[in-house]
Short mmCIF file of C-alpha atoms in Angstrom, two decimals:
data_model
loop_
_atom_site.label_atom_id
_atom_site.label_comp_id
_atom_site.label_asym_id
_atom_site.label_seq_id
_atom_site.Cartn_x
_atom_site.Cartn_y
_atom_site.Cartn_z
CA UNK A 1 20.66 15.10 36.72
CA UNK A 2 20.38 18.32 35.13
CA UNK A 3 23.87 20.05 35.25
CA UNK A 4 23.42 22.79 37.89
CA UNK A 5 26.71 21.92 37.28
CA UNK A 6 28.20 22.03 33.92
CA UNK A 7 28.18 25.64 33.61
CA UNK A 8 29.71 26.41 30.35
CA UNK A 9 32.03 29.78 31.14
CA UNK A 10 31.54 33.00 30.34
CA UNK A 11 33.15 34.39 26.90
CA UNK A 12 35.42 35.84 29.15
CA UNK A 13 36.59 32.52 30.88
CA UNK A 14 40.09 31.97 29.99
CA UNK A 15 40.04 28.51 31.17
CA UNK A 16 41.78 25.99 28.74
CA UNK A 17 39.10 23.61 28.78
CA UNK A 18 36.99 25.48 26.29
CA UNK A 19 39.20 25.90 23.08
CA UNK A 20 37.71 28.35 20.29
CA UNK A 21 38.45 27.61 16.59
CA UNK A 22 38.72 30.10 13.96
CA UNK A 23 36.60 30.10 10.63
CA UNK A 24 38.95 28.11 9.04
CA UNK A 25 38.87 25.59 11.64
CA UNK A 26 35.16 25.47 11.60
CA UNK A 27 35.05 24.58 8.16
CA UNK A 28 37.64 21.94 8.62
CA UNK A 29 36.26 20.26 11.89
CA UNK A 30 32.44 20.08 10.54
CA UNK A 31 31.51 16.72 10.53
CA UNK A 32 28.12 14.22 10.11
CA UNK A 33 26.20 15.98 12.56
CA UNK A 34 27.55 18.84 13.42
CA UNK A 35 28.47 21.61 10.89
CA UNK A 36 29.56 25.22 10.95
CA UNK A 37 26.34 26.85 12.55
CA UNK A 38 26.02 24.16 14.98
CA UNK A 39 29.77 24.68 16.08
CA UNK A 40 29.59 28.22 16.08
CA UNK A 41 26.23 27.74 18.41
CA UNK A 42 28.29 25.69 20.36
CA UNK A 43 31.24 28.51 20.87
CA UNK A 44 28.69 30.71 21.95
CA UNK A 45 26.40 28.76 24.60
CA UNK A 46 26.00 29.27 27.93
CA UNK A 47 24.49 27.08 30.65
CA UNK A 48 21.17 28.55 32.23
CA UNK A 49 19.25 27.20 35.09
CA UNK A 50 17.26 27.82 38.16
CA UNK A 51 16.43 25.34 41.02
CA UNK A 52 14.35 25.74 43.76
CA UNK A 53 13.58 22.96 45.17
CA UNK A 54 13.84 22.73 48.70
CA UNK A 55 15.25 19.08 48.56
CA UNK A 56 18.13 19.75 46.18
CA UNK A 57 18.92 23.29 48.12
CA UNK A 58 19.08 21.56 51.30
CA UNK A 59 19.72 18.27 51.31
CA UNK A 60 21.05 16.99 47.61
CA UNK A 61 23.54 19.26 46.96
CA UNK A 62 24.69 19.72 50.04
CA UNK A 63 25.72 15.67 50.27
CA UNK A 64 26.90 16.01 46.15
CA UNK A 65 29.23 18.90 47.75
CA UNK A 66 30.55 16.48 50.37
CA UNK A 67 30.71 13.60 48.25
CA UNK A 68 33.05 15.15 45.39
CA UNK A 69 35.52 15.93 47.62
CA UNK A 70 36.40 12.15 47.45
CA UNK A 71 36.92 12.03 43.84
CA UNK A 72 40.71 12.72 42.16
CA UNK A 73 41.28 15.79 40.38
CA UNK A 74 42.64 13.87 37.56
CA UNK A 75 38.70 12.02 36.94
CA UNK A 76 36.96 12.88 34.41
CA UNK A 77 33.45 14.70 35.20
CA UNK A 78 32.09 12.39 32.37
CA UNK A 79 33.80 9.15 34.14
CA UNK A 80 31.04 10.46 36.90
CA UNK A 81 28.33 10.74 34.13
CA UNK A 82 28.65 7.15 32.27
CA UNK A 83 29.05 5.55 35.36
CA UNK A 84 26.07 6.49 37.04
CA UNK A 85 24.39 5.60 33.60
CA UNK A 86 25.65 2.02 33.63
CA UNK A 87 24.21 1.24 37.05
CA UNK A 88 21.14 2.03 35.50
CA UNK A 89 21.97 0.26 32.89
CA UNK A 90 22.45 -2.97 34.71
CA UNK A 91 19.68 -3.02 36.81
CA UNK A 92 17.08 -2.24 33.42
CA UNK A 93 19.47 -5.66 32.25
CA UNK A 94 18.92 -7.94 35.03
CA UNK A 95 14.81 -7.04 35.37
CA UNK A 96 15.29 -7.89 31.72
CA UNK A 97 17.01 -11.45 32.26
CA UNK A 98 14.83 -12.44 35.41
CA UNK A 99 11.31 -10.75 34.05
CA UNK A 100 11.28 -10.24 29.79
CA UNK A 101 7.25 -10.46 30.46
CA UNK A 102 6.90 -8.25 33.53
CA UNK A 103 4.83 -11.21 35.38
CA UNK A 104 7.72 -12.79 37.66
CA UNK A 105 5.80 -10.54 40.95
CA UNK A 106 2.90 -12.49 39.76
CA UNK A 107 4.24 -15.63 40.31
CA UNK A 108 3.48 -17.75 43.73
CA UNK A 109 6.88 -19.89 43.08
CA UNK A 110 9.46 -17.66 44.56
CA UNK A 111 12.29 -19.59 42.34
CA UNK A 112 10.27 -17.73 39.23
CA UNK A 113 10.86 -14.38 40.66
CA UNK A 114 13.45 -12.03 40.89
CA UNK A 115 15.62 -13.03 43.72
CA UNK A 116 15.73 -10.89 46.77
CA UNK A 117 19.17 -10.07 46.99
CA UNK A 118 18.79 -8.11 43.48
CA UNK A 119 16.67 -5.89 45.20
CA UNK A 120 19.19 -4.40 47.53
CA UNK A 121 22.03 -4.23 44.70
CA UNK A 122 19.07 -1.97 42.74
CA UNK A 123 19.00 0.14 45.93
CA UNK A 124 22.38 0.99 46.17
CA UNK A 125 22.55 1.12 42.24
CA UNK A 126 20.29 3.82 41.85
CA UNK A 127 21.30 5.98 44.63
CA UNK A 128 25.01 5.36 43.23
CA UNK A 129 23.54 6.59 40.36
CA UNK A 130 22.21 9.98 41.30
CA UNK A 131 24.71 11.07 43.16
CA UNK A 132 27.23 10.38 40.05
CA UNK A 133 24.59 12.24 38.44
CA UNK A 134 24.71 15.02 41.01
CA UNK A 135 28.67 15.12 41.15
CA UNK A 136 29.28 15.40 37.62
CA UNK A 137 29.12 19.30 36.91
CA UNK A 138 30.53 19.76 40.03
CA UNK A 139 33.55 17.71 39.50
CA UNK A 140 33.95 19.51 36.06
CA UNK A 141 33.82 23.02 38.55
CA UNK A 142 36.34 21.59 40.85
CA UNK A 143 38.76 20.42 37.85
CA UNK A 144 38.19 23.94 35.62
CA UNK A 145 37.18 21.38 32.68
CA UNK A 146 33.36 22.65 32.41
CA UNK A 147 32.44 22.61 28.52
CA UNK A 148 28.86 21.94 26.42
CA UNK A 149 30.08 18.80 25.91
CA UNK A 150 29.67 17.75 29.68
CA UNK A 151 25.78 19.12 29.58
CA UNK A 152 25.40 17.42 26.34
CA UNK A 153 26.62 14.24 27.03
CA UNK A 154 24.41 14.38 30.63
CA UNK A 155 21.32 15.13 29.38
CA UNK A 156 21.89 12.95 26.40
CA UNK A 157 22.52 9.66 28.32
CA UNK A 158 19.63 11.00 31.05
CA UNK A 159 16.96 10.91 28.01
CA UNK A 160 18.01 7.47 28.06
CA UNK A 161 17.81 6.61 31.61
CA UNK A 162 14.03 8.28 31.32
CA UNK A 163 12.98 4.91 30.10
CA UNK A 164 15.61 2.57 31.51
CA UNK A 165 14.50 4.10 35.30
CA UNK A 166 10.56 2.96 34.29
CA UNK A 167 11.13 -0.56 32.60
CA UNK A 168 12.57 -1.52 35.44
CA UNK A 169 10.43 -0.14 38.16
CA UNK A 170 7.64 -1.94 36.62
CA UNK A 171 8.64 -5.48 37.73
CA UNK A 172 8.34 -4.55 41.11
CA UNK A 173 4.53 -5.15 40.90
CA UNK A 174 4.51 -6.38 36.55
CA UNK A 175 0.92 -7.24 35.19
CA UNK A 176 -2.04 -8.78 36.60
CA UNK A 177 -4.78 -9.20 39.16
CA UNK A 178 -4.49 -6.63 41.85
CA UNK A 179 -2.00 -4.52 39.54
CA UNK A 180 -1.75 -2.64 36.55
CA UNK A 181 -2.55 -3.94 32.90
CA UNK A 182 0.37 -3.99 29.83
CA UNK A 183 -1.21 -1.11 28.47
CA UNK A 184 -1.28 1.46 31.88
CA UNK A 185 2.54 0.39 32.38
CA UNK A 186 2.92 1.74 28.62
CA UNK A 187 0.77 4.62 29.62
CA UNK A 188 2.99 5.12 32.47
CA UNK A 189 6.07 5.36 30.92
CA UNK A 190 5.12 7.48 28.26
CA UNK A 191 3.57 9.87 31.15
CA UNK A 192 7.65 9.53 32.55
CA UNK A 193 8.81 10.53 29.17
CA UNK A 194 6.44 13.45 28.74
CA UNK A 195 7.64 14.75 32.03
CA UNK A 196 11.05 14.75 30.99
CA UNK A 197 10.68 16.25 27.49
CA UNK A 198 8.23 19.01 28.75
CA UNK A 199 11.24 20.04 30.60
CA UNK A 200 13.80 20.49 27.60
CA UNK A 201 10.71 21.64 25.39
CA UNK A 202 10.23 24.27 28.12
CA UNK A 203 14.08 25.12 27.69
CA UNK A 204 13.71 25.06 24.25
CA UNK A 205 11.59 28.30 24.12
CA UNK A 206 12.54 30.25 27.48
CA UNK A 207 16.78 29.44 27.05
CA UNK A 208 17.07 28.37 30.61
CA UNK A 209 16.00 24.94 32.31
CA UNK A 210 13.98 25.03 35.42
CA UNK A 211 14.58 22.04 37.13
CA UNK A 212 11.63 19.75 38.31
CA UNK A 213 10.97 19.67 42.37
CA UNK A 214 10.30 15.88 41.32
CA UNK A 215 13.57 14.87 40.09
CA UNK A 216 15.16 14.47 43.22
CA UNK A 217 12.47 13.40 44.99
CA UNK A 218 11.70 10.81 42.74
CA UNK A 219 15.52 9.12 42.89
CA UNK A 220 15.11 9.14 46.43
CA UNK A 221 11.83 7.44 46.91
CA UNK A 222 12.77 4.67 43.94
CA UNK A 223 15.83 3.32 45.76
CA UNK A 224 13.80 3.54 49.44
CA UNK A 225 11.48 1.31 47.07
CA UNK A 226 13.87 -1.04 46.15
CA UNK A 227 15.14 -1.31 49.70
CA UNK A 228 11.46 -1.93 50.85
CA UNK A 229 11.25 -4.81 47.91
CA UNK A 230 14.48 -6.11 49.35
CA UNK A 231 12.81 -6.61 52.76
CA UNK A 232 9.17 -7.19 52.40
CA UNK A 233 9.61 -9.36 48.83
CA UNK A 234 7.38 -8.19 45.79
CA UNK A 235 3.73 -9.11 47.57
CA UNK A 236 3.93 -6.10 49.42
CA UNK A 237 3.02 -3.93 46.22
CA UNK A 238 -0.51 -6.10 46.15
CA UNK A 239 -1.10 -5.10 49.80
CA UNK A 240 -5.00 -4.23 49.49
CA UNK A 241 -5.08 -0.04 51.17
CA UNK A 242 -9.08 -0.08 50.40
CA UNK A 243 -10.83 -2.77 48.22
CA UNK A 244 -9.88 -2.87 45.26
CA UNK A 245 -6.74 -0.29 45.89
CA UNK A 246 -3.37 -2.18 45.77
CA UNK A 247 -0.19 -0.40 47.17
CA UNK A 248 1.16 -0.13 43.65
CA UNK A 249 -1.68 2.33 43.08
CA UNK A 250 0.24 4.87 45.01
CA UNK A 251 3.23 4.73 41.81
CA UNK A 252 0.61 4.68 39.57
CA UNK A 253 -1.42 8.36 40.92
CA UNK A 254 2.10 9.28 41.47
CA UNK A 255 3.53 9.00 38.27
CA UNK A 256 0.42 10.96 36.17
CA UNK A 257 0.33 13.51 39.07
CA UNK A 258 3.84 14.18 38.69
CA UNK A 259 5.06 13.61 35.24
CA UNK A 260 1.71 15.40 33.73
CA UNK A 261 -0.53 17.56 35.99
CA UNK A 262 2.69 18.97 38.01
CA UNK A 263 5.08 19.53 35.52
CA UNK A 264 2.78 20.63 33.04
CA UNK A 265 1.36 23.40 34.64
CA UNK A 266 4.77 24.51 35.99
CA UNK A 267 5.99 24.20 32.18
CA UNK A 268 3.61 26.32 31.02
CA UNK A 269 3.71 28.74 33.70
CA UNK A 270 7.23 29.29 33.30
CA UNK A 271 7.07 29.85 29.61
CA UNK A 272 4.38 32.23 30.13
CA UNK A 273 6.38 33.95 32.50
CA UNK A 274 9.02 34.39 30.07
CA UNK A 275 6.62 35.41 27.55
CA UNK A 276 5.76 38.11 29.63
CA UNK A 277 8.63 39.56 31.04
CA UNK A 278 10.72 38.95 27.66
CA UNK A 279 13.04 36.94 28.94
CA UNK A 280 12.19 33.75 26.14
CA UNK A 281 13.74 33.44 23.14
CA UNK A 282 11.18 34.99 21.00
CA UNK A 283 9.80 32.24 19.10
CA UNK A 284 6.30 32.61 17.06
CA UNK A 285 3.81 30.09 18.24
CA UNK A 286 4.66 27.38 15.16
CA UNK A 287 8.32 27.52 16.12
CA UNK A 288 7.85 27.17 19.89
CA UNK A 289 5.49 24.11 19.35
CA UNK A 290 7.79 22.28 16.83
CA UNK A 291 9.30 20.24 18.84
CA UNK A 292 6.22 19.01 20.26
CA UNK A 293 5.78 17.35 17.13
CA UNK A 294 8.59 14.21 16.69
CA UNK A 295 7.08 13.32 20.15
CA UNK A 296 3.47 13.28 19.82
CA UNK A 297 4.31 11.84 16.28
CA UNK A 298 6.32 9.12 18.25
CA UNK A 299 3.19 8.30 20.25
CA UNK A 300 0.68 7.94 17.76
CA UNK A 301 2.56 5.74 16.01
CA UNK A 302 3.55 3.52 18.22
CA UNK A 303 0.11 3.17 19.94
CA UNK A 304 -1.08 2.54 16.30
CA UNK A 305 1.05 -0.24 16.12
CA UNK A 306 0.10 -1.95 19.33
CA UNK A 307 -3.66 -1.40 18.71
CA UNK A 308 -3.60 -2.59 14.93
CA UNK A 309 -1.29 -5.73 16.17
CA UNK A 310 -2.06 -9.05 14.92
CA UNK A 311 -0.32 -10.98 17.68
CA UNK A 312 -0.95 -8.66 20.16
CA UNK A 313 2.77 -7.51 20.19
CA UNK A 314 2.36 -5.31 24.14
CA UNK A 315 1.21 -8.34 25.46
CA UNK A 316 3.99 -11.11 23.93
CA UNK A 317 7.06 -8.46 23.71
CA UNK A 318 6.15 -5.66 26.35
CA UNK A 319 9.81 -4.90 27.53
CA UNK A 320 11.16 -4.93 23.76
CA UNK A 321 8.26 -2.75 23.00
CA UNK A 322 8.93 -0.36 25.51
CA UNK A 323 12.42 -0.35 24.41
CA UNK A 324 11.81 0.48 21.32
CA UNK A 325 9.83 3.64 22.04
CA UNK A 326 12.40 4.48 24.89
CA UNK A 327 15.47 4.41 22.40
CA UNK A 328 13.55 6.51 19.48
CA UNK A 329 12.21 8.83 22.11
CA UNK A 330 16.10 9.19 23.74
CA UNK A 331 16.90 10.44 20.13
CA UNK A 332 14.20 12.71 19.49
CA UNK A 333 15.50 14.34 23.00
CA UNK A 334 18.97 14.17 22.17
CA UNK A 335 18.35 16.54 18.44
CA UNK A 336 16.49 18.42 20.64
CA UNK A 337 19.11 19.61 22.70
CA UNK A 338 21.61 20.12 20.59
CA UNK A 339 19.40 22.76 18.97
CA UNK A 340 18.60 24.32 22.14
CA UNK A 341 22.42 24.47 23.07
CA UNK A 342 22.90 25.59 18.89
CA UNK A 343 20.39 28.22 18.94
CA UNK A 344 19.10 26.20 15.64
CA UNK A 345 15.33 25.48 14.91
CA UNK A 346 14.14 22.16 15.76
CA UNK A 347 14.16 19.22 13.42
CA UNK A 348 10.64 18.81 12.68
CA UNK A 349 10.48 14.93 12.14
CA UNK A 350 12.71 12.67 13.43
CA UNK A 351 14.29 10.75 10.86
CA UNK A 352 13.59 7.05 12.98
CA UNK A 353 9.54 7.89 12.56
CA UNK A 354 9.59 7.43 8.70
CA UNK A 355 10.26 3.40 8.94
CA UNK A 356 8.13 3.55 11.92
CA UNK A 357 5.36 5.03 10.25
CA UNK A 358 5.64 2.18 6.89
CA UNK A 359 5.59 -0.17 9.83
CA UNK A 360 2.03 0.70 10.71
CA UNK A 361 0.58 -0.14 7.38
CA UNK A 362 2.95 -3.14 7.36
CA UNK A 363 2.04 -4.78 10.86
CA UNK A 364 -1.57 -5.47 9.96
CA UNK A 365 -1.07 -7.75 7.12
CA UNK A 366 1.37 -9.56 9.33
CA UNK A 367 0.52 -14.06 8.98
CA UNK A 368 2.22 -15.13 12.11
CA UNK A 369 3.29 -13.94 15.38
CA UNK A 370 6.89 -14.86 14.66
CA UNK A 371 6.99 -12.47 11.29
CA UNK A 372 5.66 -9.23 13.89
CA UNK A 373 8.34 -10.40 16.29
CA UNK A 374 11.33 -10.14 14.00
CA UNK A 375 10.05 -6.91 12.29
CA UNK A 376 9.38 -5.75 15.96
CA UNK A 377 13.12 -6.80 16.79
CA UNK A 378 15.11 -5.63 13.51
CA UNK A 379 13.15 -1.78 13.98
CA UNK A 380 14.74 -1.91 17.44
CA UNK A 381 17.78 -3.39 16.15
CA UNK A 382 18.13 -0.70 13.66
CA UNK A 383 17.20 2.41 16.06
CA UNK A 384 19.70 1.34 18.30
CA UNK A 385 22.79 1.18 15.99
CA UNK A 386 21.60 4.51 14.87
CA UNK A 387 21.36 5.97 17.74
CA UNK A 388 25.03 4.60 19.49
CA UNK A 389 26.18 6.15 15.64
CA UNK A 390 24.88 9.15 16.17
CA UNK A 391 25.77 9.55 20.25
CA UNK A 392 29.46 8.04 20.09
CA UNK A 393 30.11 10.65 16.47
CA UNK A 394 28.10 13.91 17.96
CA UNK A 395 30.36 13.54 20.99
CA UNK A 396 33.53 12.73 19.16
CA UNK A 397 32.45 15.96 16.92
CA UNK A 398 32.11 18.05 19.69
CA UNK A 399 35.59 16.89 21.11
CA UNK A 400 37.61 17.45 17.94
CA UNK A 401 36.08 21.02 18.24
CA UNK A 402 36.93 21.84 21.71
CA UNK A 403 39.91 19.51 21.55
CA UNK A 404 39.42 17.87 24.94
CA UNK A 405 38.67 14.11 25.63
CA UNK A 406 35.32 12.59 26.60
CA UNK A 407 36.55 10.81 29.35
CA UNK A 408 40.25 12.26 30.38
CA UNK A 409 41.22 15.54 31.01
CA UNK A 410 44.45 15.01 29.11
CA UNK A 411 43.72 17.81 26.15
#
């Protein structure tokens, strides 16, 4: 959830969870990722935002406010945070376990499916998760402990949730007659992960986040899903509407409606509107469409990949595909918010599409299915320990520098 929440204060905000270092300091507390203009962007950062969404005015935040009240002063607002990202977590891991192919809601032997019971537990998983989500920022209000590092590590572990949330929505109806092929489910994440990184470019370039009317919205309706799945079983999502139109087609319009038509045009309407009234952050047209760059880059070449495949790796290792995109896009994100928070230009290629792009010319001279595999599964490999290096130091960076803890208040 985006932190209406984690407001950083004011330079006049005396509260002693935001600790400024002198020049000296800076030079001394630099580290891998972050060095003295980063900290100093950092120091000066503030939190902007506007939401108007009639859900999250009226209804959302209203039960977040409510909710918050239960949690101890002494938690942590990134306790909240983590949390909510490990339900996530664990319900992307089970439809992993039960469904590596996405074709166990295919399957007429209900011992080969997922079994029923999961269903509900992903219900109440997801919802736990965006209210933790929604409580976060506000617990860091109600405990004086706001800081960048609670919007950083937020959005951070929600560019990561942008593909978890996805993966495992899709074995609710997988692959198949009356369904969706591999290649629309890739289609249809990749239209989730445009949705979310229009909204960060958009910040990017006007300073201030507008967040989507689908965001809450969308939570909602995917744990009502779940419930529904929990009742009606998986066959429900090939229930024919019209010939030829199977209940899952709803996600499906859904999804590109939302993720590209709707928050596109708001996206560009609201950096036009900054444009006009001055209010952006002045960048020439190269420099506001930089960042587009790592992610369109990050598209190409993984389509190339699956197109040029020898083995046909979307169809043999879909979810470890998907993965694999997921954890290099979460990483693009991630660099791209720290320069927004930084006030520093955009990294213009993201260091995890160089082997990517050797890959492509690799892949195609491939002998066996079970050579594209491995290189499939050591590239993922890799990402992943890069990125966990990069998350776990960038936050422990950003701690030394404030000198507060990630997940106590305890300074």
């Amino acid at each position: 959830m985006p932190p209406d929440s984690k407001d950083l204060p004011s330079s006049k905000d005396k509260s002693p969870s935001v600790h400024r270092l002198h020049a000296t300091d800076l030079d001394r507390m630099k580290g891998i990722y972050l060095g003295e203009e980063e900290l100093r962007g950092f120091d000066k950062y503030k939190y902007k935002s506007e939401d108007t969404s009639p859900l999250s005015n009226y209804i959302t935040h209203p039960f977040w406010n409510f909710v918050v009240e239960f949690f101890p002063r002494w938690l942590a607002p990134n306790v909240l945070t983590f949390s909510g990202w490990l339900s996530l977590f664990m319900i992307y891991a089970v439809t992993c376990y039960y469904d590596p192919h996405f074709t166990a809601a295919g399957e007429k032997d209900k011992s080969k499916q997922i079994p029923s019971i999961w269903w509900l537990v992903f219900a109440v998983l997801n919802f736990a998760a965006h209210t933790l989500d929604g409580c976060d920022g506000k617990q860091a209000r109600r405990t004086s402990s706001s800081s960048p590092l609670g919007e950083l590590f937020d959005h951070g572990l929600d560019s990561s949730a942008a593909f978890l949330i996805p993966i495992s929505l899709f074995s609710l109806f997988g692959h198949g007659p009356h369904s969706v092929t591999l290649w629309e489910l890739y289609q249809l994440m990749l239209a989730c992960l445009l949705g979310f990184y229009l909204a960060h470019w958009e910040k990017y370039n006007t300073g201030t986040l507008f967040l989507p009317w689908t965001y809450d919205a969308s939570q909602i309706a995917i744990s009502f899903v779940y419930l529904l799945t929990f009742y009606f079983g998986v066959d429900m999502w090939k229930f024919q509407i019209i010939e030829g139109f199977p209940l899952c087609f709803v996600f499906r319009f859904t999804v590109y409606g939302s993720s590209i038509v709707l928050t596109l045009a708001m996206t560009l309407y609201n950096m036009y509107q900054a444009r006009v009234s001055k209010t952006d952050r002045g960048f020439s047209l190269f420099e506001g469409l930089l960042p587009l760059l790592s992610f369109f880059l990050m598209i190409f070449l993984f389509y190339t990949w699956a197109i040029l495949s020898p083995a046909n790796i979307l169809e043999i290792q879909p979810r470890l595909f998907f993965t694999a995109t997921g954890i290099v896009f979460s990483n693009v994100t991630c660099r791209l918010i720290v320069s927004t928070m930084t006030s520093q230009r955009c990294q213009a290629i993201n260091a995890m599409l160089l082997p990517l792009f050797a890959l492509t010319f690799i892949v195609p001279f491939t002998k066996s299915v079970d050579m594209e595999v491995g290189i499939l599964s050591l590239y993922t490999g890799v990402v992943a320990i890069c990125h966990l290096h990069y998350g776990i130091v960038l936050v422990r960076e950003l701690c030394n520098h404030l000198n507060i803890s990630c997940f106590s208040l305890t300074k």
